[in-house]
PDB file of C-alpha atoms in Angstrom:
ATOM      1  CA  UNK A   3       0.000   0.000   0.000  1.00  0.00           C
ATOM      2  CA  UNK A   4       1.304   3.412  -0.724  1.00  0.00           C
ATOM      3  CA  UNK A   5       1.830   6.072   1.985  1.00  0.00           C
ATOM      4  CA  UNK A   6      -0.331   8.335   0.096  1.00  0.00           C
ATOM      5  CA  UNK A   7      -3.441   5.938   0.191  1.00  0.00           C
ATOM      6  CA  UNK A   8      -2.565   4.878   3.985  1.00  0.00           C
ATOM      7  CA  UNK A   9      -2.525   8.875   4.729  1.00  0.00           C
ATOM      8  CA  UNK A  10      -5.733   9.185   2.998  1.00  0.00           C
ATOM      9  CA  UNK A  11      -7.338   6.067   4.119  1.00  0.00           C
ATOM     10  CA  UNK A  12      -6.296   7.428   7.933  1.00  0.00           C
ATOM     11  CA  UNK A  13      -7.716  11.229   7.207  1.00  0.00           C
ATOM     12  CA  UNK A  14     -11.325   9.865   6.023  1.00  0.00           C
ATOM     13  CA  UNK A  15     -11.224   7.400   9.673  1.00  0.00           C
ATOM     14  CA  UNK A  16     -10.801  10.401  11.328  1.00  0.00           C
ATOM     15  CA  UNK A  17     -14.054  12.591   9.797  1.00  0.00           C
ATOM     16  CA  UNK A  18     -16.285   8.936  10.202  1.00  0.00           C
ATOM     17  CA  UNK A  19     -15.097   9.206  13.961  1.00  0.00           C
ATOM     18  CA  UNK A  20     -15.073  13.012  13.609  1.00  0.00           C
ATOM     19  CA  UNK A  21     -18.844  12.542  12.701  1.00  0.00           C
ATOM     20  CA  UNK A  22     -19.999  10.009  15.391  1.00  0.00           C
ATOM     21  CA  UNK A  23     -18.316  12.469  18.285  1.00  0.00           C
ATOM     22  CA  UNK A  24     -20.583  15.371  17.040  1.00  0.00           C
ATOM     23  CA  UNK A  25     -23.596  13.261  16.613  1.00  0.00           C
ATOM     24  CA  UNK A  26     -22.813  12.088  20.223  1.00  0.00           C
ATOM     25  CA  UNK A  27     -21.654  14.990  21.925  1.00  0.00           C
ATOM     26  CA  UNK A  28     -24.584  17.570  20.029  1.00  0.00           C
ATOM     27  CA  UNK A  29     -21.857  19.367  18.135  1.00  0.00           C
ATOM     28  CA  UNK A  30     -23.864  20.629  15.620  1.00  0.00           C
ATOM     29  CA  UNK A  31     -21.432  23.139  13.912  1.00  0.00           C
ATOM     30  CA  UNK A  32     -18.996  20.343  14.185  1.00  0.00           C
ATOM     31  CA  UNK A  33     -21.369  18.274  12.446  1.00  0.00           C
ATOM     32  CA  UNK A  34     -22.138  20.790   9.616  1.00  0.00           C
ATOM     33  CA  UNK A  35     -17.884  21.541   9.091  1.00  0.00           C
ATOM     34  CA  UNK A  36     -17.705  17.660   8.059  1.00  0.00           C
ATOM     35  CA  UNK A  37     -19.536  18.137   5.044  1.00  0.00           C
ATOM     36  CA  UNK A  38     -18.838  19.773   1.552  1.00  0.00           C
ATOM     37  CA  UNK A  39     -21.090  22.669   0.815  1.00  0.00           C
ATOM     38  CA  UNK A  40     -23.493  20.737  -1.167  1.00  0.00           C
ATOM     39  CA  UNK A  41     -23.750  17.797   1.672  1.00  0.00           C
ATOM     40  CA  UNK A  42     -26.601  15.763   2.230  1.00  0.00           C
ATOM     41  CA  UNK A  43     -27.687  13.573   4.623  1.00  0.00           C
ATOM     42  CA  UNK A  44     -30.655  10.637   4.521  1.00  0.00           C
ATOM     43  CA  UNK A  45     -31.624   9.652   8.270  1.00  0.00           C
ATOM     44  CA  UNK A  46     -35.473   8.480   6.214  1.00  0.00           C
ATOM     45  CA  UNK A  47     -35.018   4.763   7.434  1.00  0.00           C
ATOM     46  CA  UNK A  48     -34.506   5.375  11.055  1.00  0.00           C
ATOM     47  CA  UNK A  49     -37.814   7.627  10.744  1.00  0.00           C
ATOM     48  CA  UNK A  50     -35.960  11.371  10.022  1.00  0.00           C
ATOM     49  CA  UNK A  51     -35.761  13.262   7.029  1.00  0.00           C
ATOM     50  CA  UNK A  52     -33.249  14.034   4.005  1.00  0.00           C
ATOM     51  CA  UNK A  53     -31.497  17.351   3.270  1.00  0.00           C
ATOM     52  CA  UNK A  54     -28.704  19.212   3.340  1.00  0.00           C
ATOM     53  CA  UNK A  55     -26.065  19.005   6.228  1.00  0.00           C
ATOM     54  CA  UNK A  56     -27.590  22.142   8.244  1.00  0.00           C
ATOM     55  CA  UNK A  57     -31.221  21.458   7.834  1.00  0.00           C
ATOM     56  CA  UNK A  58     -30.289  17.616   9.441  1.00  0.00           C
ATOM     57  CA  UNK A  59     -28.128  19.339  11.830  1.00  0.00           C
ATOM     58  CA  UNK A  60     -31.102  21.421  13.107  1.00  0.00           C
ATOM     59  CA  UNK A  61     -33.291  18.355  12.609  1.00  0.00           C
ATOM     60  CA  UNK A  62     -30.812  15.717  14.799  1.00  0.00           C
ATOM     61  CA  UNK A  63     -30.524  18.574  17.732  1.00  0.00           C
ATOM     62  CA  UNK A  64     -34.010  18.765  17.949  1.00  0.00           C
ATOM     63  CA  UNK A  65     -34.977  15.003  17.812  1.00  0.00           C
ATOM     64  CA  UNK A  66     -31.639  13.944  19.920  1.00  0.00           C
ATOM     65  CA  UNK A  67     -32.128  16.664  22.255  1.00  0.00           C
ATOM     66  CA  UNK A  68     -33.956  14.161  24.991  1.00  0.00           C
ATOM     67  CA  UNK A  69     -30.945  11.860  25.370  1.00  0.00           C
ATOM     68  CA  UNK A  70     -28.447  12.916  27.272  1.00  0.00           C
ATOM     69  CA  UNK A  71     -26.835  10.079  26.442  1.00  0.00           C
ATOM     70  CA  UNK A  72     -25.074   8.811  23.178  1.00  0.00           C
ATOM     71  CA  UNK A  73     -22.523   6.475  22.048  1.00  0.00           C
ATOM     72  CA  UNK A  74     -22.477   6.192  18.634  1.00  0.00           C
ATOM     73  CA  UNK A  75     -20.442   3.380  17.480  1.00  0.00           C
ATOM     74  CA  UNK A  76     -19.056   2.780  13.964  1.00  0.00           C
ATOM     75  CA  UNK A  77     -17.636  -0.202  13.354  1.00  0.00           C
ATOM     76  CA  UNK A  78     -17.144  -2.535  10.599  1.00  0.00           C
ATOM     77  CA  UNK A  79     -15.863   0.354   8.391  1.00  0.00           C
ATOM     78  CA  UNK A  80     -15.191  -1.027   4.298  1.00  0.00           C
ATOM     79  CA  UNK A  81     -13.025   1.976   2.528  1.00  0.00           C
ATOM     80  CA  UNK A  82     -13.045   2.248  -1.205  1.00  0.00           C
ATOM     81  CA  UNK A  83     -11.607   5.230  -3.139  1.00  0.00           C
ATOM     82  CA  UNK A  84     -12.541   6.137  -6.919  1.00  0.00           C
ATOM     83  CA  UNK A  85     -12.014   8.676  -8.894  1.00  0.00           C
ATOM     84  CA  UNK A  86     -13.238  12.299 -10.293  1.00  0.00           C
ATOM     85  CA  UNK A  87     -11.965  14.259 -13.046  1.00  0.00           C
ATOM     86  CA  UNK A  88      -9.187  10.977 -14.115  1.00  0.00           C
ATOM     87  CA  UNK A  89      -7.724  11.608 -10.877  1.00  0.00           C
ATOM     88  CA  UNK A  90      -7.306   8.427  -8.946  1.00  0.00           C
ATOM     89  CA  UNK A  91      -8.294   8.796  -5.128  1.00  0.00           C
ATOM     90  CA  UNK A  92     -10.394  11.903  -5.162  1.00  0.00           C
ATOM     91  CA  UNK A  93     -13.662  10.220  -3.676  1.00  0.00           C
ATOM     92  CA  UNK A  94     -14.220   7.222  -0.904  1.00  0.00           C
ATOM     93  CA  UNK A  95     -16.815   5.263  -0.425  1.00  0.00           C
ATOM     94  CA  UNK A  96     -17.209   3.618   3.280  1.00  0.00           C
ATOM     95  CA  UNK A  97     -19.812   1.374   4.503  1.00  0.00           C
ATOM     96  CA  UNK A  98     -19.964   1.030   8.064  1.00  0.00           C
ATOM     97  CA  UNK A  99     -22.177  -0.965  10.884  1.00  0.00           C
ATOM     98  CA  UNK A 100     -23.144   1.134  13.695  1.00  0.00           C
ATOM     99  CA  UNK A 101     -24.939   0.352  16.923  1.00  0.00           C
ATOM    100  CA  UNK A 102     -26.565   3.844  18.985  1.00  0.00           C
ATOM    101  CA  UNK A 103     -27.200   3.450  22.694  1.00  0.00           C
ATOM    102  CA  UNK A 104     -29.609   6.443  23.849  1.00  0.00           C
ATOM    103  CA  UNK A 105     -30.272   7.188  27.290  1.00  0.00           C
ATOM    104  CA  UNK A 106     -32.765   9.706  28.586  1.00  0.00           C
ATOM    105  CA  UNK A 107     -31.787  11.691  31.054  1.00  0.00           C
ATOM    106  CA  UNK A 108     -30.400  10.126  34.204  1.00  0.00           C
ATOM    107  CA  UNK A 109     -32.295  11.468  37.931  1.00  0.00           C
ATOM    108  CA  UNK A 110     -28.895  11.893  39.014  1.00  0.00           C
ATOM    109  CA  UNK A 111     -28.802   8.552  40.183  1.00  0.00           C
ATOM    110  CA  UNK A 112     -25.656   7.793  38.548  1.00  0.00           C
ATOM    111  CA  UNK A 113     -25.262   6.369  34.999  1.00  0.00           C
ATOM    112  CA  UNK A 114     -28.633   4.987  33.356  1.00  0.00           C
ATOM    113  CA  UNK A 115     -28.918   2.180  31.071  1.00  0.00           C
ATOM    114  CA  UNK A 116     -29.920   2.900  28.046  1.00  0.00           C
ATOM    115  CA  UNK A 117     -33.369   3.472  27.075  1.00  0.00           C
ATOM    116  CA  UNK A 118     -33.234   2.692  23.495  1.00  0.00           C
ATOM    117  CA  UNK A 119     -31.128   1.098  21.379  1.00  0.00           C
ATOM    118  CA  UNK A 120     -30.731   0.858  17.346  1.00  0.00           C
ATOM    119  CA  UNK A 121     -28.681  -0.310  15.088  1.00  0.00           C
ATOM    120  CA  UNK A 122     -27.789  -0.704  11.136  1.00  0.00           C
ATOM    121  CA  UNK A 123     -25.840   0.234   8.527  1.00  0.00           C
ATOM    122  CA  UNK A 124     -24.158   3.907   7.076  1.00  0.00           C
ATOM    123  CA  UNK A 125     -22.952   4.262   3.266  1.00  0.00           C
ATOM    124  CA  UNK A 126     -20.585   7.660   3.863  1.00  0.00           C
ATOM    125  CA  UNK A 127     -19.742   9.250   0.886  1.00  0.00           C
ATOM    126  CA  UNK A 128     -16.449  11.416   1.141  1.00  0.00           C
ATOM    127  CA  UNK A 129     -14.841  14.004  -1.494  1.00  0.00           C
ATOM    128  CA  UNK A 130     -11.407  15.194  -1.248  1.00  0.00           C
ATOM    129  CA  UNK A 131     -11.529  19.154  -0.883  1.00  0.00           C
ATOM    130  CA  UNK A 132      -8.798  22.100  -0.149  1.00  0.00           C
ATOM    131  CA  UNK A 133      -9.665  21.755   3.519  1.00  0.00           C
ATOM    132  CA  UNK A 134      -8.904  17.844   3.553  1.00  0.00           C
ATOM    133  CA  UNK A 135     -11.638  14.706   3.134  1.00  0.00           C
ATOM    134  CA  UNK A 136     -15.551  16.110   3.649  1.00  0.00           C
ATOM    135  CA  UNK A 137     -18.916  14.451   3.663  1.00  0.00           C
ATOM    136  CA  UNK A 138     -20.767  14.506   0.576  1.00  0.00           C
ATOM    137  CA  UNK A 139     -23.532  12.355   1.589  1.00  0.00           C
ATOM    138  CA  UNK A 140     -23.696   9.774   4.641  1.00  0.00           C
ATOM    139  CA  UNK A 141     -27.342   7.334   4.308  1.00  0.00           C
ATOM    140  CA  UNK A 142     -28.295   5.350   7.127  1.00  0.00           C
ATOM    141  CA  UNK A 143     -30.132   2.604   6.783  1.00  0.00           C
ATOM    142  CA  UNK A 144     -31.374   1.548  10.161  1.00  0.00           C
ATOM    143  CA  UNK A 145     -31.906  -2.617  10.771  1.00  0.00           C
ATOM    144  CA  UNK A 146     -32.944  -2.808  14.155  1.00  0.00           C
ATOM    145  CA  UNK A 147     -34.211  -0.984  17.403  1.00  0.00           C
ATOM    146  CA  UNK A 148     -35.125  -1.879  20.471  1.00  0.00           C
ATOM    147  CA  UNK A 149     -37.182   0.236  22.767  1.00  0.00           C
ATOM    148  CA  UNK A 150     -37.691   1.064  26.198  1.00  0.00           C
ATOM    149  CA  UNK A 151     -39.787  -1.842  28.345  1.00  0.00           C
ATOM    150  CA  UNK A 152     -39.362  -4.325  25.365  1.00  0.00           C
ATOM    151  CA  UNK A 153     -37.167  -7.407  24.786  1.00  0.00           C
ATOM    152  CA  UNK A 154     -35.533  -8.748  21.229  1.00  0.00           C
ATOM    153  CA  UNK A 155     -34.749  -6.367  18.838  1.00  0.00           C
ATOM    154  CA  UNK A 156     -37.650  -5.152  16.142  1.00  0.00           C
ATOM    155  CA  UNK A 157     -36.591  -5.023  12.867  1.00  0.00           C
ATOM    156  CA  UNK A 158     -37.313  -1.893  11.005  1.00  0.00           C
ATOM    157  CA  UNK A 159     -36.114  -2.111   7.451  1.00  0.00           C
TER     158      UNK A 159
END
């Protein structure tokens, strides 16, 4: 493997991590900074909407804004770079299992478990841009959930 490609395969790691942390910690300009100007986002599976990056922003801080717990886990993670404009390496493609613990928030108690669960799969799509590697489009494409008082795990699509 060539240094460039291991550089480049490290740097697009680091804005799918970079993207979890803001999702988890409610970063939301974060969030927004990971995408190219024209970045969309498709949350429609795991019952959300599809726009660009600061509409889903102010979507996600609204809808997320009861948990004041997340751990968004991306795992799994499948890297493939193609090409734009006959220049090899100028796009990835990553495909990525995830599983989202969500607690609501705690009495002060200590930590709570988590009150729902969900899980599935993200197809990231990543374009290299003067600033570094930025989000073009991420889709999730949620499997499985599992609510509060409820055992097993519901599928959802």
């Amino acid at each position: 493997m060539e240094l460039a490609t291991l550089r480049d395969r490290l740097a697009v790691d680091d804005v799918i991590t970079g993207y979890a942390v803001a999702v988890d910690d409610g970063d939301w300009a974060a969030y927004r900074g990971l995408f190219t100007p024209d970045g969309r986002a498709d949350y429609r599976s795991a019952g959300g909407i599809e726009g660009d990056a600061g509409s889903v922003a102010a979507w996600l801080a609204e809808s997320l804004g009861a948990f004041a717990m997340r751990q968004h886990l991306i795992v799994n993670r499948r890297v493939r770079f193609g090409t734009l404009e006959q220049d090899t390496g100028d796009t990835a493609r990553v495909q990525a299992d995830y599983v989202n613990p969500m607690g609501f928030a705690a009495d002060g108690a200590g930590p709570a478990a988590p009150d729902l669960v969900c899980g599935g799969r993200y197809a990231f799509g990543l374009l290299r841009t003067g600033d570094g590697w930025r989000l073009s489009e991420v889709v999730i494409r949620e499997k499985w959930r599992r609510l509060p008082g409820r055992t097993g795990a519901a599928a959802t699509g």
